Amino acid sequence: MHWIHTSSGLLPLDRMLTVTLVSTCCLLFSEATSDVTSPKILRPKSRKIKASLGEPLVIPCKADPGFTDDLTLIYWLVNRSFVEHAYPDGRIRAGPEETKTRGSRTFMRRDLVFQQIAREDFEATYMCVVTNAAGIDTRELRLKRYGERRNPDPN
């Protein structure tokens, strides 16, 4: 085994090389991703969305992609399944992906579109997902019947 003398004593060569390699990789990664940030969902802010039975509804998901939007995905899940698989009839669908730039900031948006709210829609969980190489952000929400009040806890 070969040893290297450091200011803190002797280290095995393989350990010193490992430390050097890891440090170099971390430095390179931090320099390469200095302008890259994780995406952030801006809307919807509420985790409960008011809806009326039998009525149409549009829930926007607006996000800051963190960096170039062509490297960022934005999509909706219903009960942890893609909307297209959960509702092949299109009663609930994800709208087209939209990108807008205001000044130096870019925003992405994708709506969840309900043709008509059904009873089972109040039992489902909806999730907007925005992801890129730097990270992921999710916003989970449920529908609340318009005019419905929370029941007080009986305990």
PDB file of C-alpha atoms in Angstrom:
ATOM      1  CA  MET A   1       0.000   0.000   0.000  1.00  0.00           C
ATOM      2  CA  HIS A   2       1.263   3.492  -0.868  1.00  0.00           C
ATOM      3  CA  TRP A   3       0.911   6.370   1.577  1.00  0.00           C
ATOM      4  CA  ILE A   4       0.766  10.111   0.983  1.00  0.00           C
ATOM      5  CA  HIS A   5       1.898  12.660   3.531  1.00  0.00           C
ATOM      6  CA  THR A   6      -0.643  15.428   4.189  1.00  0.00           C
ATOM      7  CA  SER A   7      -0.744  18.250   6.702  1.00  0.00           C
ATOM      8  CA  SER A   8      -2.930  16.057   8.916  1.00  0.00           C
ATOM      9  CA  GLY A   9      -0.702  13.001   8.673  1.00  0.00           C
ATOM     10  CA  LEU A  10      -0.453  10.020   6.345  1.00  0.00           C
ATOM     11  CA  LEU A  11      -3.342   8.832   4.137  1.00  0.00           C
ATOM     12  CA  PRO A  12      -3.520   5.738   1.927  1.00  0.00           C
ATOM     13  CA  LEU A  13      -3.146   6.689  -1.757  1.00  0.00           C
ATOM     14  CA  ASP A  14      -6.516   5.207  -2.775  1.00  0.00           C
ATOM     15  CA  ARG A  15      -8.328   7.208  -0.067  1.00  0.00           C
ATOM     16  CA  MET A  16      -6.568  10.416  -1.108  1.00  0.00           C
ATOM     17  CA  LEU A  17      -7.475   9.824  -4.762  1.00  0.00           C
ATOM     18  CA  THR A  18     -11.109   9.173  -3.827  1.00  0.00           C
ATOM     19  CA  VAL A  19     -11.323  12.397  -1.820  1.00  0.00           C
ATOM     20  CA  THR A  20      -9.707  14.339  -4.671  1.00  0.00           C
ATOM     21  CA  LEU A  21     -12.027  12.822  -7.281  1.00  0.00           C
ATOM     22  CA  VAL A  22     -15.178  13.507  -5.263  1.00  0.00           C
ATOM     23  CA  SER A  23     -14.087  17.088  -4.539  1.00  0.00           C
ATOM     24  CA  THR A  24     -13.334  17.717  -8.217  1.00  0.00           C
ATOM     25  CA  CYS A  25     -16.678  16.282  -9.340  1.00  0.00           C
ATOM     26  CA  CYS A  26     -18.557  18.432  -6.811  1.00  0.00           C
ATOM     27  CA  LEU A  27     -16.724  21.533  -7.989  1.00  0.00           C
ATOM     28  CA  LEU A  28     -17.396  20.789 -11.669  1.00  0.00           C
ATOM     29  CA  PHE A  29     -21.073  20.066 -10.992  1.00  0.00           C
ATOM     30  CA  SER A  30     -21.535  23.267  -8.980  1.00  0.00           C
ATOM     31  CA  GLU A  31     -19.919  25.339 -11.745  1.00  0.00           C
ATOM     32  CA  ALA A  32     -21.959  23.653 -14.473  1.00  0.00           C
ATOM     33  CA  THR A  33     -25.236  24.176 -12.628  1.00  0.00           C
ATOM     34  CA  SER A  34     -24.678  27.662 -11.230  1.00  0.00           C
ATOM     35  CA  ASP A  35     -27.507  29.103 -13.387  1.00  0.00           C
ATOM     36  CA  VAL A  36     -29.755  26.081 -12.927  1.00  0.00           C
ATOM     37  CA  THR A  37     -32.363  26.020 -10.192  1.00  0.00           C
ATOM     38  CA  SER A  38     -35.127  23.614  -9.330  1.00  0.00           C
ATOM     39  CA  PRO A  39     -38.531  24.441 -10.787  1.00  0.00           C
ATOM     40  CA  LYS A  40     -41.099  26.034  -8.483  1.00  0.00           C
ATOM     41  CA  ILE A  41     -44.881  25.826  -8.727  1.00  0.00           C
ATOM     42  CA  LEU A  42     -46.416  29.265  -8.239  1.00  0.00           C
ATOM     43  CA  ARG A  43     -50.125  28.397  -8.692  1.00  0.00           C
ATOM     44  CA  PRO A  44     -52.400  26.941  -7.534  1.00  0.00           C
ATOM     45  CA  LYS A  45     -51.536  28.122  -4.047  1.00  0.00           C
ATOM     46  CA  SER A  46     -54.462  26.422  -2.345  1.00  0.00           C
ATOM     47  CA  ARG A  47     -54.600  22.659  -1.855  1.00  0.00           C
ATOM     48  CA  LYS A  48     -58.415  22.769  -1.945  1.00  0.00           C
ATOM     49  CA  ILE A  49     -60.128  23.939  -5.121  1.00  0.00           C
ATOM     50  CA  LYS A  50     -63.816  24.876  -5.010  1.00  0.00           C
ATOM     51  CA  ALA A  51     -65.964  23.152  -7.634  1.00  0.00           C
ATOM     52  CA  SER A  52     -69.661  22.705  -8.393  1.00  0.00           C
ATOM     53  CA  LEU A  53     -71.167  19.373  -9.407  1.00  0.00           C
ATOM     54  CA  GLY A  54     -72.081  19.306 -13.104  1.00  0.00           C
ATOM     55  CA  GLU A  55     -70.106  22.454 -13.948  1.00  0.00           C
ATOM     56  CA  PRO A  56     -66.895  22.791 -15.990  1.00  0.00           C
ATOM     57  CA  LEU A  57     -63.652  23.683 -14.207  1.00  0.00           C
ATOM     58  CA  VAL A  58     -60.130  24.726 -15.187  1.00  0.00           C
ATOM     59  CA  ILE A  59     -57.263  24.470 -12.685  1.00  0.00           C
ATOM     60  CA  PRO A  60     -54.105  26.252 -13.861  1.00  0.00           C
ATOM     61  CA  CYS A  61     -50.654  25.060 -12.853  1.00  0.00           C
ATOM     62  CA  LYS A  62     -48.202  27.936 -13.249  1.00  0.00           C
ATOM     63  CA  ALA A  63     -44.503  27.420 -12.580  1.00  0.00           C
ATOM     64  CA  ASP A  64     -41.087  29.006 -12.761  1.00  0.00           C
ATOM     65  CA  PRO A  65     -39.105  26.374 -14.713  1.00  0.00           C
ATOM     66  CA  GLY A  66     -35.782  27.287 -13.081  1.00  0.00           C
ATOM     67  CA  PHE A  67     -33.957  27.394 -16.406  1.00  0.00           C
ATOM     68  CA  THR A  68     -34.704  26.907 -20.096  1.00  0.00           C
ATOM     69  CA  ASP A  69     -38.264  25.689 -20.399  1.00  0.00           C
ATOM     70  CA  ASP A  70     -37.453  23.221 -23.200  1.00  0.00           C
ATOM     71  CA  LEU A  71     -35.582  21.174 -20.572  1.00  0.00           C
ATOM     72  CA  THR A  72     -38.493  21.278 -18.112  1.00  0.00           C
ATOM     73  CA  LEU A  73     -41.591  19.073 -18.044  1.00  0.00           C
ATOM     74  CA  ILE A  74     -44.939  20.141 -16.606  1.00  0.00           C
ATOM     75  CA  TYR A  75     -47.784  17.648 -16.320  1.00  0.00           C
ATOM     76  CA  TRP A  76     -50.828  16.575 -14.278  1.00  0.00           C
ATOM     77  CA  LEU A  77     -51.538  13.319 -12.452  1.00  0.00           C
ATOM     78  CA  VAL A  78     -54.892  12.054 -11.184  1.00  0.00           C
ATOM     79  CA  ASN A  79     -54.593   9.532  -8.347  1.00  0.00           C
ATOM     80  CA  ARG A  80     -50.917   9.115  -9.332  1.00  0.00           C
ATOM     81  CA  SER A  81     -51.793   8.197 -12.958  1.00  0.00           C
ATOM     82  CA  PHE A  82     -51.348  10.298 -16.064  1.00  0.00           C
ATOM     83  CA  VAL A  83     -54.578  12.104 -16.918  1.00  0.00           C
ATOM     84  CA  GLU A  84     -54.633  10.578 -20.406  1.00  0.00           C
ATOM     85  CA  HIS A  85     -54.597   7.058 -18.914  1.00  0.00           C
ATOM     86  CA  ALA A  86     -57.068   7.792 -16.117  1.00  0.00           C
ATOM     87  CA  TYR A  87     -59.580   9.491 -18.453  1.00  0.00           C
ATOM     88  CA  PRO A  88     -59.090   8.222 -22.020  1.00  0.00           C
ATOM     89  CA  ASP A  89     -62.532   9.628 -22.886  1.00  0.00           C
ATOM     90  CA  GLY A  90     -61.143  13.145 -22.307  1.00  0.00           C
ATOM     91  CA  ARG A  91     -63.711  14.174 -19.671  1.00  0.00           C
ATOM     92  CA  ILE A  92     -60.706  15.391 -17.681  1.00  0.00           C
ATOM     93  CA  ARG A  93     -57.646  16.353 -19.699  1.00  0.00           C
ATOM     94  CA  ALA A  94     -54.412  18.304 -19.472  1.00  0.00           C
ATOM     95  CA  GLY A  95     -54.434  21.411 -21.616  1.00  0.00           C
ATOM     96  CA  PRO A  96     -51.543  22.406 -23.859  1.00  0.00           C
ATOM     97  CA  GLU A  97     -48.270  23.520 -22.320  1.00  0.00           C
ATOM     98  CA  GLU A  98     -47.820  27.287 -22.511  1.00  0.00           C
ATOM     99  CA  THR A  99     -44.652  29.316 -22.016  1.00  0.00           C
ATOM    100  CA  LYS A 100     -44.532  33.077 -21.478  1.00  0.00           C
ATOM    101  CA  THR A 101     -41.617  35.402 -20.889  1.00  0.00           C
ATOM    102  CA  ARG A 102     -41.940  38.623 -18.907  1.00  0.00           C
ATOM    103  CA  GLY A 103     -38.737  40.615 -18.870  1.00  0.00           C
ATOM    104  CA  SER A 104     -35.998  38.152 -18.030  1.00  0.00           C
ATOM    105  CA  ARG A 105     -38.334  35.638 -16.334  1.00  0.00           C
ATOM    106  CA  THR A 106     -39.955  32.655 -17.998  1.00  0.00           C
ATOM    107  CA  PHE A 107     -43.146  31.014 -16.764  1.00  0.00           C
ATOM    108  CA  MET A 108     -44.784  27.741 -17.749  1.00  0.00           C
ATOM    109  CA  ARG A 109     -48.448  26.876 -17.478  1.00  0.00           C
ATOM    110  CA  ARG A 110     -50.549  23.779 -18.018  1.00  0.00           C
ATOM    111  CA  ASP A 111     -54.229  23.592 -17.118  1.00  0.00           C
ATOM    112  CA  LEU A 112     -56.231  20.652 -15.848  1.00  0.00           C
ATOM    113  CA  VAL A 113     -59.562  20.874 -17.677  1.00  0.00           C
ATOM    114  CA  PHE A 114     -62.788  19.254 -16.455  1.00  0.00           C
ATOM    115  CA  GLN A 115     -65.620  19.176 -19.004  1.00  0.00           C
ATOM    116  CA  GLN A 116     -68.099  18.577 -16.202  1.00  0.00           C
ATOM    117  CA  ILE A 117     -67.471  17.868 -12.505  1.00  0.00           C
ATOM    118  CA  ALA A 118     -68.736  14.419 -11.445  1.00  0.00           C
ATOM    119  CA  ARG A 119     -69.227  13.088  -7.897  1.00  0.00           C
ATOM    120  CA  GLU A 120     -66.117  10.883  -8.077  1.00  0.00           C
ATOM    121  CA  ASP A 121     -63.965  13.932  -8.875  1.00  0.00           C
ATOM    122  CA  PHE A 122     -64.339  15.057  -5.239  1.00  0.00           C
ATOM    123  CA  GLU A 123     -62.700  11.804  -4.080  1.00  0.00           C
ATOM    124  CA  ALA A 124     -59.662  12.008  -6.381  1.00  0.00           C
ATOM    125  CA  THR A 125     -56.259  13.549  -5.735  1.00  0.00           C
ATOM    126  CA  TYR A 126     -54.801  15.807  -8.425  1.00  0.00           C
ATOM    127  CA  MET A 127     -51.110  16.633  -8.685  1.00  0.00           C
ATOM    128  CA  CYS A 128     -49.247  19.129 -10.823  1.00  0.00           C
ATOM    129  CA  VAL A 129     -45.631  18.085 -11.414  1.00  0.00           C
ATOM    130  CA  VAL A 130     -42.812  20.262 -12.743  1.00  0.00           C
ATOM    131  CA  THR A 131     -39.411  18.650 -13.202  1.00  0.00           C
ATOM    132  CA  ASN A 132     -36.022  19.330 -14.749  1.00  0.00           C
ATOM    133  CA  ALA A 133     -32.440  18.155 -14.256  1.00  0.00           C
ATOM    134  CA  ALA A 134     -32.061  20.302 -11.117  1.00  0.00           C
ATOM    135  CA  GLY A 135     -35.107  19.003  -9.278  1.00  0.00           C
ATOM    136  CA  ILE A 136     -38.841  18.551  -9.009  1.00  0.00           C
ATOM    137  CA  ASP A 137     -41.767  20.398  -7.453  1.00  0.00           C
ATOM    138  CA  THR A 138     -45.251  19.020  -6.930  1.00  0.00           C
ATOM    139  CA  ARG A 139     -48.542  20.470  -5.781  1.00  0.00           C
ATOM    140  CA  GLU A 140     -51.186  18.018  -4.630  1.00  0.00           C
ATOM    141  CA  LEU A 141     -54.787  19.160  -4.355  1.00  0.00           C
ATOM    142  CA  ARG A 142     -58.359  18.006  -4.005  1.00  0.00           C
ATOM    143  CA  LEU A 143     -61.697  19.407  -5.054  1.00  0.00           C
ATOM    144  CA  LYS A 144     -64.055  20.834  -2.459  1.00  0.00           C
ATOM    145  CA  ARG A 145     -67.773  21.212  -3.151  1.00  0.00           C
ATOM    146  CA  TYR A 146     -68.627  24.864  -3.538  1.00  0.00           C
ATOM    147  CA  GLY A 147     -70.367  26.014  -0.352  1.00  0.00           C
ATOM    148  CA  GLU A 148     -69.215  22.977   1.634  1.00  0.00           C
ATOM    149  CA  ARG A 149     -68.032  23.681   5.180  1.00  0.00           C
ATOM    150  CA  ARG A 150     -65.553  21.676   7.200  1.00  0.00           C
ATOM    151  CA  ASN A 151     -67.109  19.423   9.810  1.00  0.00           C
ATOM    152  CA  PRO A 152     -65.817  20.186  13.285  1.00  0.00           C
ATOM    153  CA  ASP A 153     -63.774  17.409  14.846  1.00  0.00           C
ATOM    154  CA  PRO A 154     -66.109  15.504  17.231  1.00  0.00           C
ATOM    155  CA  ASN A 155     -63.219  14.776  19.624  1.00  0.00           C
TER     156      ASN A 155
END
